[in-house]
Amino acid sequence: MVETSGGRWRLHLHGQRRSAAAFLAANKTLLAAVWVAGFALVFLCQSASMFAAGGLLGILAPPPRPAPRLRPNAYNLTDFGGVGDGRAVNTLAFERAVEAIAGRGGGQLNVPPGRWLTGPFNLTSHMTLFLAEGAEILAVTDEKHWPLMPALPSYGYGRERKGPRFGSLIHGQNLKDVVITGYNGSINGQGEVWWSRHRRRMLKNTRPPLVQLMWSKDIIVANITLLNSPFWHFHPYDCANVTVSNVTILAPISGAPNTDGIDPDSCQDVLIENCYISVGDDAIAIKSGWDQYGIAYGQPSSNILIRNVTVRSLVSAGISIGSEMSGGVANVTVENVRIWDSRRGVRIKTAIGRGGYIRNISYRNITFDNVRAGIVIKVDYNEHADDGYDRNAFPDITGISFKDIHGQGVRVPVRAHGSNTIPIKGITFQGMSVGISYKKKHIFQCSYIEGRVIGSVFPKPCENLDVYNEHGQLVKRAAMLNSTEVDYDI
């Protein structure tokens, strides 16, 4: 409304204010839509400049962590023509990089994010292979890219097939000071093709491991993931001072035959810690050669510590010793281990013809979760390299201790069967409480065994063992019952 007063115009806004308020009340949805459209327009304008500068995701995502410089000389795989697209074969790039590092007396090879397809290649001494976050080394699947190598001397004519064997994807011999690490990059053996060929008996040679280092020392494998090996994942052979830490190892829990996780073989001074392993065979298996060939090679596995690991093996065992142990296995400690959804928890396996010994083995603080058989000692694992094994080569099993063993959902907590030619001597059970899932009489099975029980042990132990209380006082002498009891197919 407009009024005149003394020749002056005066504008009154009361009506307009009421009209505006009424308009806002009646058109809230329209105004909200306009506001959103305006905000989106501003956002898109800003985004256009972002994409022009290299992409929105590149700006919002944190940049890749640079590889730490762990050696004086450092190289990137791309410096040698590497292409990480998952299609180009980078074998030559890896070989050139390792050659350059060897020529400088050592160095570091950085593998950037990407999928780096390659055939087998060798490492060199004083070398660090560093896998960035998002880096994946992929094994080629065509056999023609895989060289053949002589059979391992402690295995005779070959592990699966007589004659030469396929070399590993990442290999090294007679090396010193080798590190394979990273920001949890991965090495993928793409083993599906190999497993299928093995099942169909199409292979004429033993399948390749994923990583194998031989006759080497001062080895560290840490902070990486190993996947889908054609055969064993990490196989240090006759090595000393080996550390495996914070490593994840994965393969299908069925249909991936012999994909052991870590197999120290005739090795000394080994530490395996803080690992997660779920594979198609033994998660960890300590070995030292096979029958007469292992006896002749004569190199034991000793001074091995396995701690703080979680493992699963639906078809085999979490932690195994043997069955190839003809050079001997001694001074092994396994502690703070969880074994879940597995056929067996911890297992010692051997046979007539192996010879050698298994001595001073200590298991502490072991937890079984849904495990069919918790503790297994088997002396009739009758798989041999050939028919030339010595029928009088009896392995010696002495000094095996189990302390603080716990679990739930275990069908048979203990199955420890020696024989009249391979008795189990000096075994100890102390502080054991395992919840059972199979309400049968013989769930703690023993035969040809000598040893003792200390303190509280559940379920009730077999009669073959002396019983002591918590103070070390003898409560009951053993009754020698050496009949082999119910097997339950475990």
Coordinates of C-alpha atoms in Angstrom, one line a residue:
M1 CA 0.0 0.0 0.0
V2 CA 1.2 3.5 -0.9
E3 CA 0.2 6.6 1.0
T4 CA 1.0 10.3 0.4
S5 CA 1.8 12.7 3.3
G6 CA 3.0 16.2 2.9
G7 CA 3.9 15.6 -0.7
R8 CA 6.1 12.6 0.2
W9 CA 5.6 9.1 -0.9
R10 CA 5.9 6.4 1.8
L11 CA 6.0 2.7 1.0
H12 CA 4.4 0.2 3.4
L13 CA 5.8 -3.4 3.2
H14 CA 3.4 -5.1 5.6
G15 CA 1.3 -6.6 2.9
Q16 CA 4.3 -7.7 0.9
R17 CA 5.7 -9.5 4.0
R18 CA 2.5 -11.3 4.6
S19 CA 2.3 -12.3 0.9
A20 CA 6.0 -13.6 0.9
A21 CA 5.3 -15.6 4.1
A22 CA 2.2 -17.1 2.5
F23 CA 4.2 -17.9 -0.7
L24 CA 7.0 -19.6 1.3
A25 CA 4.5 -21.7 3.2
A26 CA 2.7 -22.8 0.1
N27 CA 5.9 -23.7 -2.0
K28 CA 8.3 -25.4 0.4
T29 CA 8.8 -28.3 -1.9
L30 CA 9.6 -26.1 -4.9
L31 CA 12.1 -24.0 -3.0
A32 CA 13.8 -27.1 -1.6
A33 CA 14.2 -28.4 -5.2
V34 CA 15.6 -25.1 -6.3
W35 CA 18.1 -25.1 -3.5
V36 CA 19.3 -28.6 -4.2
A37 CA 19.6 -27.8 -7.9
G38 CA 21.7 -24.7 -7.1
F39 CA 24.0 -26.7 -4.8
A40 CA 24.4 -29.4 -7.4
L41 CA 25.3 -26.8 -10.0
V42 CA 28.0 -25.4 -7.8
F43 CA 29.3 -28.9 -7.0
L44 CA 29.5 -29.9 -10.6
C45 CA 31.3 -26.7 -11.5
Q46 CA 33.9 -27.5 -8.9
S47 CA 34.1 -31.1 -9.9
A48 CA 34.8 -30.2 -13.5
S49 CA 38.0 -28.5 -12.4
M50 CA 38.8 -31.4 -10.1
F51 CA 38.5 -33.9 -13.0
A52 CA 40.6 -31.6 -15.2
A53 CA 43.3 -31.8 -12.6
G54 CA 43.4 -35.6 -12.6
G55 CA 40.0 -37.0 -11.5
L56 CA 37.8 -36.7 -8.5
L57 CA 38.8 -40.0 -7.1
G58 CA 42.4 -39.2 -7.4
I59 CA 41.9 -36.0 -5.3
L60 CA 39.7 -37.6 -2.6
A61 CA 41.7 -40.8 -2.2
P62 CA 44.9 -40.7 -0.3
P63 CA 48.0 -41.0 -2.5
P64 CA 49.7 -44.4 -2.4
R65 CA 52.2 -44.8 0.3
P66 CA 55.7 -44.5 -1.0
A67 CA 57.9 -47.5 -0.6
P68 CA 60.4 -47.0 2.2
R69 CA 64.0 -47.0 1.2
L70 CA 65.4 -50.2 2.8
R71 CA 68.5 -50.5 0.7
P72 CA 71.0 -47.8 -0.6
N73 CA 70.1 -48.7 -4.2
A74 CA 66.4 -48.8 -5.1
Y75 CA 64.6 -49.4 -8.4
N76 CA 61.1 -49.6 -9.6
L77 CA 60.0 -52.4 -11.9
T78 CA 58.7 -49.8 -14.4
D79 CA 62.3 -48.7 -14.8
F80 CA 63.0 -52.0 -16.6
G81 CA 59.9 -51.9 -18.8
G82 CA 57.4 -53.5 -16.4
V83 CA 53.7 -53.1 -17.3
G84 CA 51.2 -53.8 -14.6
D85 CA 48.1 -54.4 -16.6
G86 CA 47.6 -58.1 -15.9
R87 CA 48.3 -59.0 -19.6
A88 CA 51.8 -58.1 -20.5
V89 CA 54.4 -60.7 -19.4
N90 CA 57.0 -59.1 -17.2
T91 CA 59.5 -61.9 -16.8
L92 CA 62.2 -60.0 -18.7
A93 CA 61.6 -56.8 -16.6
F94 CA 62.1 -58.8 -13.3
E95 CA 65.2 -60.5 -14.7
R96 CA 66.7 -57.1 -15.7
A97 CA 65.9 -55.6 -12.4
V98 CA 67.5 -58.4 -10.4
E99 CA 70.5 -58.3 -12.7
A100 CA 70.9 -54.6 -12.0
I101 CA 70.7 -55.2 -8.3
A102 CA 73.2 -58.0 -8.4
G103 CA 75.6 -55.7 -10.3
R104 CA 75.4 -53.1 -7.6
G105 CA 76.0 -55.7 -4.8
G106 CA 72.4 -55.5 -3.6
G107 CA 69.4 -53.3 -3.7
Q108 CA 65.6 -52.9 -3.5
L109 CA 63.1 -53.6 -6.2
N110 CA 59.8 -51.8 -5.7
V111 CA 56.7 -53.3 -7.4
P112 CA 54.1 -50.6 -7.7
P113 CA 50.3 -51.0 -7.6
G114 CA 49.1 -53.1 -10.5
R115 CA 48.8 -56.7 -11.7
W116 CA 52.3 -57.9 -12.8
L117 CA 52.1 -61.1 -14.8
T118 CA 55.3 -63.0 -15.0
G119 CA 57.0 -66.3 -15.4
P120 CA 59.5 -67.6 -12.9
F121 CA 62.5 -65.4 -11.9
N122 CA 65.4 -65.6 -9.5
L123 CA 66.3 -63.3 -6.6
T124 CA 69.9 -62.3 -5.6
S125 CA 71.7 -61.7 -2.4
H126 CA 71.3 -58.5 -0.4
M127 CA 68.0 -57.9 -2.1
T128 CA 64.6 -56.6 -0.9
L129 CA 61.6 -57.3 -3.1
F130 CA 59.0 -54.7 -1.9
L131 CA 55.3 -55.1 -3.0
A132 CA 53.3 -51.9 -2.7
E133 CA 49.7 -51.8 -1.5
G134 CA 47.7 -52.9 -4.5
A135 CA 50.6 -54.7 -6.1
E136 CA 50.0 -58.3 -7.3
I137 CA 52.6 -60.5 -8.9
L138 CA 50.7 -63.0 -11.0
A139 CA 52.2 -66.3 -12.2
V140 CA 51.7 -67.3 -15.8
T141 CA 49.8 -70.5 -16.2
D142 CA 51.4 -71.9 -19.4
E143 CA 53.9 -74.7 -18.6
K144 CA 56.3 -73.6 -21.3
H145 CA 57.3 -70.6 -19.2
W146 CA 58.3 -72.8 -16.2
P147 CA 61.8 -74.2 -16.2
L148 CA 62.5 -77.8 -15.0
M149 CA 65.0 -78.3 -12.2
P150 CA 66.6 -81.4 -10.8
A151 CA 64.8 -83.3 -8.0
L152 CA 65.6 -82.2 -4.5
P153 CA 68.5 -84.3 -3.3
S154 CA 66.7 -85.3 0.0
Y155 CA 63.7 -86.5 -2.0
G156 CA 65.2 -88.8 -4.6
Y157 CA 63.5 -89.0 -8.0
G158 CA 60.9 -86.4 -7.4
R159 CA 58.1 -85.6 -4.9
E160 CA 55.0 -86.2 -7.1
R161 CA 56.5 -87.5 -10.4
K162 CA 59.9 -89.2 -11.0
G163 CA 62.4 -87.0 -12.7
P164 CA 62.8 -83.2 -12.9
R165 CA 60.4 -80.8 -11.1
F166 CA 59.1 -77.4 -12.1
G167 CA 61.0 -74.5 -10.5
S168 CA 59.2 -72.1 -8.3
L169 CA 57.7 -68.7 -9.4
I170 CA 60.2 -66.8 -7.2
H171 CA 63.4 -68.7 -6.6
G172 CA 66.9 -68.4 -5.2
Q173 CA 69.8 -70.6 -4.4
N174 CA 72.9 -70.0 -2.2
L175 CA 71.8 -66.5 -1.3
K176 CA 72.3 -64.3 1.8
D177 CA 70.2 -61.5 3.2
V178 CA 67.0 -61.7 1.2
V179 CA 63.8 -59.8 2.1
I180 CA 60.4 -60.2 0.6
T181 CA 58.0 -57.6 2.1
G182 CA 55.7 -54.7 1.4
Y183 CA 52.5 -53.0 2.3
N184 CA 50.5 -56.3 2.0
G185 CA 51.0 -56.7 -1.7
S186 CA 50.4 -60.2 -3.0
I187 CA 52.0 -63.0 -4.9
N188 CA 49.3 -65.1 -6.8
G189 CA 50.3 -68.5 -8.2
Q190 CA 47.0 -68.8 -10.1
G191 CA 47.1 -72.5 -9.2
E192 CA 43.7 -73.5 -10.5
V193 CA 45.1 -74.7 -13.8
W194 CA 47.8 -76.8 -12.1
W195 CA 45.3 -78.4 -9.7
S196 CA 43.1 -79.4 -12.5
R197 CA 46.0 -80.9 -14.5
H198 CA 47.2 -82.7 -11.4
R199 CA 43.8 -84.3 -10.7
R200 CA 43.5 -85.4 -14.4
R201 CA 47.1 -86.8 -14.3
M202 CA 48.2 -84.5 -17.1
L203 CA 51.5 -83.4 -15.5
K204 CA 54.7 -85.3 -16.1
N205 CA 56.7 -83.4 -13.4
T206 CA 56.2 -82.3 -9.8
R207 CA 54.2 -79.0 -9.6
P208 CA 56.0 -75.8 -8.7
P209 CA 56.1 -74.1 -5.3
L210 CA 55.2 -70.4 -5.2
V211 CA 58.3 -69.2 -3.4
Q212 CA 61.3 -71.5 -2.9
L213 CA 64.7 -70.5 -1.5
M214 CA 67.4 -73.1 -1.2
W215 CA 70.8 -73.3 0.6
S216 CA 70.4 -69.7 1.7
K217 CA 70.5 -67.8 5.0
D218 CA 69.2 -64.6 6.6
I219 CA 65.8 -64.6 5.0
I220 CA 62.8 -62.4 5.9
V221 CA 59.3 -62.8 4.4
A222 CA 56.9 -60.3 6.0
N223 CA 53.8 -58.2 5.5
I224 CA 52.7 -59.8 2.2
T225 CA 49.9 -62.2 1.0
L226 CA 50.6 -65.5 -0.8
L227 CA 47.7 -66.9 -2.9
N228 CA 46.8 -70.0 -4.8
S229 CA 50.1 -71.7 -5.2
P230 CA 50.3 -74.6 -7.7
F231 CA 52.0 -76.6 -4.9
W232 CA 53.5 -75.5 -1.6
H233 CA 53.4 -71.8 -1.0
F234 CA 56.7 -71.0 0.8
H235 CA 59.4 -73.7 0.8
P236 CA 62.7 -72.8 2.4
Y237 CA 65.0 -75.7 1.7
D238 CA 68.2 -76.3 3.7
C239 CA 68.2 -72.6 4.9
A240 CA 69.2 -70.9 8.1
N241 CA 67.9 -67.9 10.0
V242 CA 64.5 -67.7 8.4
T243 CA 61.7 -65.3 9.6
V244 CA 58.1 -65.3 8.4
S245 CA 56.0 -62.6 10.0
N246 CA 52.6 -61.0 9.4
V247 CA 52.0 -63.1 6.3
T248 CA 48.6 -64.2 5.0
I249 CA 48.4 -67.4 2.9
L250 CA 45.2 -68.4 1.2
A251 CA 44.1 -71.2 -1.1
P252 CA 40.7 -73.0 -1.4
I253 CA 40.2 -75.3 1.5
S254 CA 39.2 -78.1 -0.8
G255 CA 40.1 -78.9 -4.4
A256 CA 43.6 -77.3 -4.1
P257 CA 45.8 -80.4 -3.4
N258 CA 49.1 -80.1 -1.6
T259 CA 48.9 -76.3 -1.2
D260 CA 50.8 -76.3 2.1
G261 CA 51.3 -72.9 3.6
I262 CA 54.8 -72.8 5.0
D263 CA 57.1 -75.9 4.8
P264 CA 60.5 -75.4 6.5
D265 CA 62.6 -78.3 5.1
S266 CA 66.0 -79.2 6.6
C267 CA 66.1 -75.7 8.0
Q268 CA 67.7 -74.3 11.2
D269 CA 66.7 -71.3 13.3
V270 CA 63.2 -70.5 11.9
L271 CA 60.6 -68.1 13.3
I272 CA 57.0 -68.1 12.1
E273 CA 54.8 -65.6 13.8
N274 CA 51.6 -63.5 13.5
C275 CA 50.4 -65.3 10.4
Y276 CA 47.0 -66.3 9.1
I277 CA 46.9 -69.4 6.9
S278 CA 43.9 -71.2 5.3
V279 CA 44.9 -73.6 2.6
G280 CA 44.1 -77.0 0.9
D281 CA 46.6 -79.1 2.9
D282 CA 48.8 -78.6 6.0
A283 CA 49.0 -74.9 7.0
I284 CA 52.6 -75.4 8.3
A285 CA 54.6 -78.7 7.8
I286 CA 58.1 -79.2 9.1
K287 CA 60.1 -81.6 6.9
S288 CA 63.6 -82.9 6.4
G289 CA 63.7 -85.3 3.5
W290 CA 62.1 -88.5 2.4
D291 CA 63.2 -92.1 3.3
Q292 CA 66.6 -93.3 2.2
Y293 CA 67.3 -90.0 0.3
G294 CA 66.6 -87.9 3.4
I295 CA 68.7 -90.2 5.6
A296 CA 71.6 -89.9 3.2
Y297 CA 71.2 -86.1 2.9
G298 CA 71.2 -86.0 6.7
Q299 CA 70.2 -82.4 7.3
P300 CA 67.6 -81.9 10.1
S301 CA 65.1 -79.2 10.8
S302 CA 65.8 -77.7 14.2
N303 CA 65.4 -74.7 16.4
I304 CA 62.0 -73.7 15.1
L305 CA 59.5 -71.4 16.9
I306 CA 55.9 -71.1 15.7
R307 CA 53.8 -68.5 17.6
N308 CA 50.7 -66.3 17.4
V309 CA 49.3 -67.9 14.3
T310 CA 45.7 -68.7 13.2
V311 CA 45.4 -71.6 10.8
R312 CA 42.8 -73.8 9.1
S313 CA 43.1 -77.0 7.0
L314 CA 39.8 -78.7 6.2
V315 CA 41.5 -81.7 4.6
S316 CA 44.7 -82.1 6.6
A317 CA 46.3 -80.5 9.7
G318 CA 47.0 -77.0 11.1
I319 CA 50.6 -77.8 12.2
S320 CA 52.4 -80.9 11.1
I321 CA 55.7 -82.5 11.5
G322 CA 56.5 -84.9 8.6
S323 CA 55.8 -87.1 7.1
E324 CA 59.1 -86.4 5.2
M325 CA 61.3 -86.2 8.3
S326 CA 64.2 -88.6 7.6
G327 CA 66.9 -86.1 8.3
G328 CA 65.4 -85.5 11.8
V329 CA 63.3 -82.8 13.5
A330 CA 64.3 -81.4 16.9
N331 CA 63.8 -78.5 19.2
V332 CA 60.5 -77.2 18.0
T333 CA 58.1 -74.9 20.0
V334 CA 54.6 -74.2 18.9
E335 CA 52.7 -71.7 21.1
N336 CA 49.7 -69.4 21.1
V337 CA 48.1 -71.0 18.1
R338 CA 44.4 -71.2 17.1
I339 CA 43.3 -74.0 14.8
W340 CA 39.8 -73.8 13.5
D341 CA 37.5 -75.7 11.1
S342 CA 40.1 -78.3 10.5
R343 CA 40.3 -82.1 10.0
R344 CA 43.2 -82.3 12.4
G345 CA 44.8 -79.8 14.8
V346 CA 48.5 -80.7 15.4
R347 CA 49.9 -83.9 13.8
I348 CA 53.1 -85.9 13.8
K349 CA 53.3 -88.3 10.9
T350 CA 56.0 -90.8 10.0
A351 CA 56.4 -94.5 9.0
I352 CA 58.8 -97.4 8.8
G353 CA 61.5 -96.5 6.3
R354 CA 61.7 -92.8 7.3
G355 CA 64.4 -93.3 9.9
G356 CA 65.5 -90.1 11.5
Y357 CA 64.0 -88.7 14.7
I358 CA 61.4 -86.3 16.2
R359 CA 62.7 -85.0 19.5
N360 CA 62.0 -82.2 22.0
I361 CA 58.8 -80.9 20.6
S362 CA 56.7 -78.5 22.7
Y363 CA 53.1 -77.4 22.2
R364 CA 51.8 -74.6 24.5
N365 CA 48.6 -72.7 24.6
I366 CA 46.9 -74.3 21.7
T367 CA 43.2 -73.8 21.0
F368 CA 41.1 -76.1 18.8
D369 CA 37.8 -74.8 17.5
N370 CA 35.6 -77.2 15.6
V371 CA 38.5 -79.7 14.8
R372 CA 37.8 -83.3 14.1
A373 CA 41.0 -84.7 15.8
G374 CA 43.0 -82.4 18.0
I375 CA 46.3 -84.2 18.6
V376 CA 47.4 -86.9 16.2
I377 CA 50.6 -89.0 16.2
K378 CA 50.6 -91.5 13.3
V379 CA 53.5 -93.9 12.6
D380 CA 52.0 -95.8 9.6
Y381 CA 52.0 -93.0 7.0
N382 CA 53.1 -95.4 4.3
E383 CA 53.9 -93.1 1.3
H384 CA 57.4 -93.7 0.0
A385 CA 59.6 -92.2 -2.6
D386 CA 60.1 -95.7 -4.2
D387 CA 60.4 -99.3 -3.2
G388 CA 64.1 -98.9 -2.2
Y389 CA 63.4 -97.6 1.4
D390 CA 65.0 -99.4 4.3
R391 CA 62.5 -101.6 6.1
N392 CA 64.6 -101.4 9.2
A393 CA 64.8 -97.6 9.4
F394 CA 62.6 -96.9 12.4
P395 CA 62.1 -93.2 13.3
D396 CA 62.6 -92.3 17.0
I397 CA 59.9 -90.2 18.6
T398 CA 60.9 -88.9 22.0
G399 CA 60.1 -85.9 24.2
I400 CA 56.8 -84.5 23.0
S401 CA 54.9 -82.2 25.4
F402 CA 51.4 -80.6 25.3
K403 CA 50.6 -77.9 27.9
D404 CA 47.5 -75.7 28.2
I405 CA 45.5 -77.3 25.4
H406 CA 42.0 -75.9 25.0
G407 CA 39.1 -76.2 22.6
Q408 CA 35.5 -76.9 21.7
G409 CA 33.7 -79.0 19.2
V410 CA 36.5 -81.6 19.0
R411 CA 35.5 -85.1 18.0
V412 CA 38.6 -87.0 19.2
P413 CA 41.0 -84.8 21.3
V414 CA 43.9 -87.2 21.2
R415 CA 44.9 -90.1 18.9
A416 CA 48.5 -91.1 19.6
H417 CA 49.3 -94.5 18.2
G418 CA 52.8 -95.8 18.1
S419 CA 53.7 -99.3 17.2
N420 CA 55.9 -102.1 18.6
T421 CA 58.7 -100.9 16.3
I422 CA 58.0 -97.2 16.6
P423 CA 56.9 -96.5 20.2
I424 CA 56.2 -93.0 21.3
K425 CA 58.4 -92.1 24.3
G426 CA 58.4 -89.3 26.9
I427 CA 55.1 -87.7 26.0
T428 CA 53.5 -85.3 28.5
F429 CA 50.0 -83.8 28.8
Q430 CA 49.5 -81.0 31.2
G431 CA 46.6 -78.6 31.8
M432 CA 44.2 -79.8 29.1
S433 CA 40.5 -79.1 28.7
V434 CA 38.9 -79.8 25.4
G435 CA 35.1 -79.8 24.8
I436 CA 34.1 -82.8 22.8
S437 CA 31.5 -83.3 20.2
Y438 CA 31.6 -87.1 19.9
K439 CA 30.2 -88.9 23.0
K440 CA 32.0 -92.2 22.5
K441 CA 34.2 -94.2 24.9
H442 CA 37.5 -94.0 23.2
I443 CA 38.0 -90.3 22.6
F444 CA 41.5 -90.2 24.1
Q445 CA 43.2 -92.9 22.1
C446 CA 46.7 -94.2 22.9
S447 CA 48.8 -97.3 22.1
Y448 CA 52.5 -98.1 22.3
I449 CA 53.0 -94.9 24.2
E450 CA 55.0 -94.0 27.3
G451 CA 54.7 -90.8 29.3
R452 CA 52.7 -88.9 31.9
V453 CA 49.7 -86.7 32.6
I454 CA 50.2 -83.8 35.0
G455 CA 47.3 -82.1 36.8
S456 CA 43.9 -81.6 35.3
V457 CA 43.4 -83.2 31.9
F458 CA 40.0 -83.5 30.2
P459 CA 38.7 -85.7 28.7
K460 CA 40.0 -88.5 30.8
P461 CA 43.3 -89.7 29.4
C462 CA 44.1 -93.2 28.3
E463 CA 45.5 -95.7 30.8
N464 CA 48.9 -95.9 29.1
L465 CA 50.2 -92.8 31.0
D466 CA 51.5 -92.2 34.5
V467 CA 49.3 -89.7 36.4
Y468 CA 50.9 -86.9 38.5
N469 CA 49.1 -84.2 40.5
E470 CA 49.9 -80.5 40.2
H471 CA 52.7 -80.8 42.7
G472 CA 54.5 -83.4 40.7
Q473 CA 53.6 -86.3 42.9
L474 CA 52.9 -89.6 41.3
V475 CA 49.2 -90.6 41.7
K476 CA 48.8 -93.6 39.5
R477 CA 51.1 -95.8 37.4
A478 CA 50.4 -96.5 33.8
A479 CA 48.8 -99.7 32.6
M480 CA 50.4 -100.8 29.3
L481 CA 47.5 -101.1 26.9
N482 CA 48.8 -101.4 23.4
S483 CA 45.9 -102.4 21.4
T484 CA 45.0 -100.0 18.6
E485 CA 41.6 -98.6 19.4
V486 CA 38.8 -97.2 17.3
D487 CA 40.0 -95.0 14.5
Y488 CA 36.8 -93.0 13.7
D489 CA 38.4 -92.4 10.3
I490 CA 40.6 -89.5 11.3

